[in-house]
Coordinates of C-alpha atoms (C1' of nucleotides) in Angstrom, one line a residue:
Chain J
M1 CA 22.6 -57.8 99.5
D2 CA 19.2 -59.4 99.9
Q3 CA 18.9 -62.7 98.2
V4 CA 15.4 -61.9 97.0
E5 CA 16.9 -58.8 95.2
I6 CA 19.2 -60.8 93.3
F7 CA 16.5 -63.0 92.1
K8 CA 14.3 -60.0 91.2
A9 CA 17.0 -58.6 89.1
L10 CA 17.2 -61.8 87.2
S11 CA 13.4 -62.0 86.6
N12 CA 13.4 -60.2 83.4
K13 CA 14.1 -61.5 79.9
T14 CA 16.0 -58.3 78.9
R15 CA 18.1 -58.3 82.1
L16 CA 19.0 -62.1 81.6
Q17 CA 20.0 -61.3 78.0
I18 CA 22.3 -58.4 79.1
L19 CA 24.0 -60.6 81.4
G20 CA 24.4 -63.4 78.7
W21 CA 25.7 -60.7 76.3
L22 CA 28.3 -59.4 78.9
K23 CA 29.5 -62.9 79.4
E24 CA 31.0 -62.7 75.8
P25 CA 31.1 -59.1 74.8
E26 CA 33.7 -59.5 72.0
L27 CA 31.2 -61.8 70.3
N28 CA 28.1 -59.7 71.1
F29 CA 29.4 -56.2 70.8
P30 CA 31.9 -56.5 67.7
E31 CA 30.9 -52.9 66.8
Q32 CA 32.4 -51.3 69.9
Q33 CA 35.7 -50.0 68.8
N34 CA 38.9 -49.7 71.0
A35 CA 37.1 -51.8 73.5
D36 CA 38.8 -52.7 76.6
F37 CA 36.1 -55.5 77.6
E38 CA 38.1 -57.0 80.1
N39 CA 38.7 -54.0 82.3
V40 CA 35.7 -51.6 81.4
G41 CA 33.2 -53.5 79.7
V42 CA 30.5 -52.4 77.2
C43 CA 28.9 -49.0 77.1
V44 CA 25.3 -48.4 77.8
G45 CA 24.7 -47.1 74.3
Q46 CA 25.7 -50.6 72.8
I47 CA 23.5 -52.5 75.1
Q48 CA 20.5 -50.2 74.5
L49 CA 20.9 -50.7 70.7
K50 CA 21.0 -54.5 71.0
S51 CA 18.1 -54.6 73.4
G52 CA 15.7 -52.5 71.3
L53 CA 14.3 -51.0 74.5
S54 CA 14.5 -47.3 75.4
Q55 CA 17.5 -45.7 76.8
S56 CA 16.0 -45.0 80.2
T57 CA 14.6 -48.4 80.6
I58 CA 18.1 -50.0 79.8
S59 CA 19.9 -47.4 82.1
E60 CA 17.5 -48.5 84.9
Y61 CA 17.9 -52.2 84.2
L62 CA 21.7 -51.8 84.3
S63 CA 21.4 -50.2 87.7
I64 CA 19.2 -53.0 88.9
L65 CA 21.8 -55.6 87.8
Q66 CA 24.4 -53.6 89.6
R67 CA 22.5 -53.1 92.8
A68 CA 22.3 -57.0 92.7
D69 CA 26.3 -57.1 92.3
L70 CA 25.9 -59.0 89.1
I71 CA 27.7 -56.3 87.1
S72 CA 29.9 -53.4 87.8
S73 CA 30.4 -50.1 86.1
T74 CA 33.4 -47.7 85.2
R75 CA 32.7 -44.0 84.1
V76 CA 35.3 -43.1 81.3
G77 CA 34.6 -39.6 80.0
Q78 CA 30.9 -39.3 79.1
W79 CA 30.5 -43.1 78.8
T80 CA 29.5 -45.6 81.4
Y81 CA 30.9 -49.1 80.9
Y82 CA 29.3 -52.1 82.4
K83 CA 30.8 -55.7 82.7
R84 CA 29.9 -58.8 84.4
N85 CA 30.7 -59.2 88.0
K86 CA 32.3 -62.6 88.5
E87 CA 32.5 -62.5 92.3
G88 CA 28.8 -61.8 92.4
L89 CA 27.7 -64.6 90.1
E90 CA 29.8 -66.8 92.2
K91 CA 28.1 -65.9 95.4
L92 CA 24.8 -66.4 93.7
S93 CA 26.0 -70.0 92.6
E94 CA 26.8 -70.5 96.2
I95 CA 23.5 -69.5 97.5
I96 CA 21.7 -71.8 95.3
N97 CA 24.0 -74.6 96.4
T98 CA 23.9 -74.0 100.1
A99 CA 20.6 -72.3 100.8
L100 CA 18.3 -74.0 98.5
Chain K
M1 CA 10.7 -74.2 81.5
D2 CA 11.4 -70.6 80.8
Q3 CA 14.4 -69.3 82.8
V4 CA 12.7 -66.1 83.7
E5 CA 10.0 -68.1 85.4
I6 CA 12.5 -69.9 87.5
F7 CA 14.0 -66.6 88.6
K8 CA 10.5 -65.2 89.2
A9 CA 9.6 -68.1 91.4
L10 CA 12.6 -67.4 93.5
S11 CA 11.9 -63.7 93.7
N12 CA 9.8 -63.7 96.9
K13 CA 11.0 -64.1 100.4
T14 CA 8.4 -66.6 101.7
R15 CA 9.0 -68.9 98.4
L16 CA 12.8 -68.8 99.0
Q17 CA 12.1 -69.7 102.6
I18 CA 10.0 -72.6 101.8
L19 CA 12.7 -73.9 99.6
G20 CA 15.2 -73.6 102.4
W21 CA 12.8 -75.4 104.7
L22 CA 12.4 -78.2 102.3
K23 CA 16.1 -78.7 102.2
E24 CA 16.0 -80.0 105.8
P25 CA 12.5 -81.1 106.4
E26 CA 13.1 -83.2 109.5
L27 CA 14.7 -80.2 111.2
N28 CA 12.1 -77.7 110.1
F29 CA 8.9 -79.7 110.5
P30 CA 9.7 -81.9 113.5
E31 CA 6.0 -81.9 114.3
Q32 CA 4.9 -83.8 111.2
Q33 CA 4.4 -87.2 112.5
N34 CA 5.1 -90.4 110.5
A35 CA 6.8 -88.4 108.0
D36 CA 8.3 -90.0 105.0
F37 CA 10.3 -87.0 104.2
E38 CA 12.4 -88.6 101.6
N39 CA 9.8 -90.0 99.4
V40 CA 6.7 -87.5 99.8
G41 CA 7.9 -84.4 101.8
V42 CA 5.9 -82.1 103.8
C43 CA 2.2 -81.3 103.5
V44 CA 0.7 -78.0 102.7
G45 CA -0.7 -77.4 106.1
Q46 CA 2.7 -77.6 107.8
I47 CA 4.2 -75.2 105.5
Q48 CA 1.4 -72.7 105.8
L49 CA 1.5 -72.8 109.5
K50 CA 5.1 -72.1 109.5
S51 CA 4.8 -69.3 106.9
G52 CA 2.2 -67.4 108.7
L53 CA 0.3 -66.6 105.5
S54 CA -2.8 -67.6 104.4
Q55 CA -3.8 -71.0 103.1
S56 CA -4.7 -69.8 99.6
T57 CA -1.4 -67.9 99.3
I58 CA 0.7 -70.9 100.2
S59 CA -1.2 -73.2 98.1
E60 CA -0.5 -70.9 95.1
Y61 CA 3.3 -70.3 96.0
L62 CA 3.7 -74.0 96.1
S63 CA 2.4 -74.4 92.6
I64 CA 4.6 -71.6 91.3
L65 CA 7.6 -73.4 92.8
Q66 CA 6.2 -76.6 91.3
R67 CA 5.8 -75.1 87.9
A68 CA 9.3 -74.0 87.9
D69 CA 10.5 -77.5 88.7
L70 CA 12.0 -76.4 92.0
I71 CA 9.7 -78.8 94.0
S72 CA 7.5 -81.8 93.3
S73 CA 4.2 -83.1 94.8
T74 CA 2.7 -86.3 95.8
R75 CA -0.9 -86.6 96.8
V76 CA -1.8 -89.1 99.6
G77 CA -5.5 -89.1 100.6
Q78 CA -6.6 -85.7 101.4
W79 CA -2.9 -84.3 101.7
T80 CA -0.6 -83.0 99.2
Y81 CA 3.1 -83.4 100.1
Y82 CA 5.7 -81.3 98.7
K83 CA 9.4 -81.8 98.5
R84 CA 12.7 -80.4 97.0
N85 CA 13.3 -81.3 93.5
K86 CA 17.0 -81.9 93.2
E87 CA 17.1 -82.2 89.4
G88 CA 15.5 -78.7 89.0
L89 CA 17.8 -77.1 91.4
E90 CA 20.7 -78.7 89.7
K91 CA 19.6 -77.3 86.3
L92 CA 19.3 -73.9 87.8
S93 CA 22.9 -74.1 89.1
E94 CA 23.8 -75.1 85.4
I95 CA 22.0 -72.1 83.9
I96 CA 24.0 -69.9 86.2
N97 CA 27.3 -71.4 85.6
T98 CA 26.8 -71.6 81.8
A99 CA 24.4 -68.7 80.7
L100 CA 25.3 -65.8 83.0
Chain A
dT1 C1' -24.9 -89.7 101.9
dT2 C1' -23.8 -86.2 104.8
dG3 C1' -20.3 -83.8 107.3
dG4 C1' -15.6 -82.6 107.8
dC5 C1' -10.9 -81.8 106.7
dA6 C1' -7.1 -80.5 103.3
dT7 C1' -6.1 -78.4 99.3
dA8 C1' -7.1 -75.6 95.0
dT9 C1' -9.1 -72.1 92.4
dC10 C1' -11.5 -67.7 91.9
dG11 C1' -12.0 -62.6 92.3
dG12 C1' -10.2 -58.5 94.0
dG13 C1' -7.6 -54.5 96.1
dA14 C1' -3.2 -52.8 97.0
dA15 C1' 1.7 -52.6 95.9
dA16 C1' 5.5 -53.2 92.7
dA17 C1' 7.6 -53.8 88.3
dG18 C1' 7.9 -52.7 83.3
dT19 C1' 8.3 -49.4 80.2
dC20 C1' 8.0 -45.0 78.1
dG21 C1' 8.9 -39.8 76.9
dA22 C1' 10.6 -35.7 78.9
dT23 C1' 14.0 -33.5 81.4
dA24 C1' 18.4 -33.2 84.1
dT25 C1' 23.2 -33.8 84.7
dA26 C1' 27.8 -34.5 83.2
dC27 C1' 31.4 -34.4 80.1
dA28 C1' 33.8 -32.9 75.7
dT29 C1' 34.2 -30.0 71.7
dT30 C1' 34.2 -25.8 69.6
Chain S
dA1 C1' 30.1 -19.7 76.8
dA2 C1' 27.3 -22.7 73.7
dT3 C1' 26.2 -26.7 71.7
dG4 C1' 26.4 -31.8 71.3
dT5 C1' 26.4 -36.5 73.1
dA6 C1' 26.0 -40.2 76.8
dT7 C1' 23.7 -41.5 80.7
dA8 C1' 20.7 -40.8 84.7
dT9 C1' 16.5 -39.5 87.0
dC10 C1' 11.6 -38.3 86.9
dG11 C1' 6.5 -38.7 86.2
dA12 C1' 3.2 -41.3 84.3
dC13 C1' 0.6 -45.1 82.7
dT14 C1' 0.0 -50.2 82.2
dT15 C1' 0.9 -54.7 83.6
dT16 C1' 2.2 -57.9 87.0
dT17 C1' 2.7 -59.6 91.6
dC18 C1' 1.3 -60.0 96.5
dC19 C1' -1.9 -61.6 99.5
dC20 C1' -6.5 -62.1 101.1
dG21 C1' -11.3 -64.3 101.9
dA22 C1' -14.8 -66.9 99.7
dT23 C1' -15.9 -70.6 97.4
dA24 C1' -15.1 -75.3 95.0
dT25 C1' -13.2 -79.7 94.8
dG26 C1' -11.7 -84.2 96.5
dC27 C1' -11.2 -87.4 100.0
dC28 C1' -12.4 -89.8 104.1
dA29 C1' -15.4 -91.2 108.1
dA30 C1' -19.7 -91.7 110.2

DNA sequence: TTGGCATATCGGGAAAAGTCGATATACATT
DNA sequence: AATGTATATCGACTTTTCCCGATATGCCAA
């Protein structure tokens, strides 16, 4: 993954917020019932609702974050759940500490 | 400084390179004579030369990086020297570790 | 004070990103 | 099979970013 693409993914207020929300899902998405936050995460619809942007926009934002390895997804039935990707974020931390 | 602006500043290959070059100026700018890398840094012309982009572009890129607190500048005569801003980079590291 | 550098700023054209509504796909229920 | 729901993709339009050349500014030397 290109470093520039990671930073581009983070260059947007909503995408940064999403990442923040996914850091504490139980706090930010209390309405999601039967949630297995640890293993699957939060579904697109909940994130879209919270963001106030359109469904298509959020779907695209999530795939941008995923391409940057900052989140990962799991499909369960008709839902796609997204969660924080710890490894990707650690790698980002490392980039900043070693390359910049 | 807005977090988004910091990441925007980093969302460009050349700007990332500049930051990398300024991390080890003595290595990346050996041609700069009488250089006080520690205190003042590297002048715009050297950075421009190395980047291959136009003078105006590099001047603007440097001010973008400076606005994001990632570098700082010192004017000496007709030259402006830029250097890495350790504090800003540490703050960025902290943002990633606490907010995302 | 005039001319010459180094850097900054301005104006613009091309490319990319932001964002939407409409449509497609995929799955679940009846 | 038909309908309903969740998400993804497409096409379009607007805004922002990239990057340039031209010009302005600031400083120094003759």
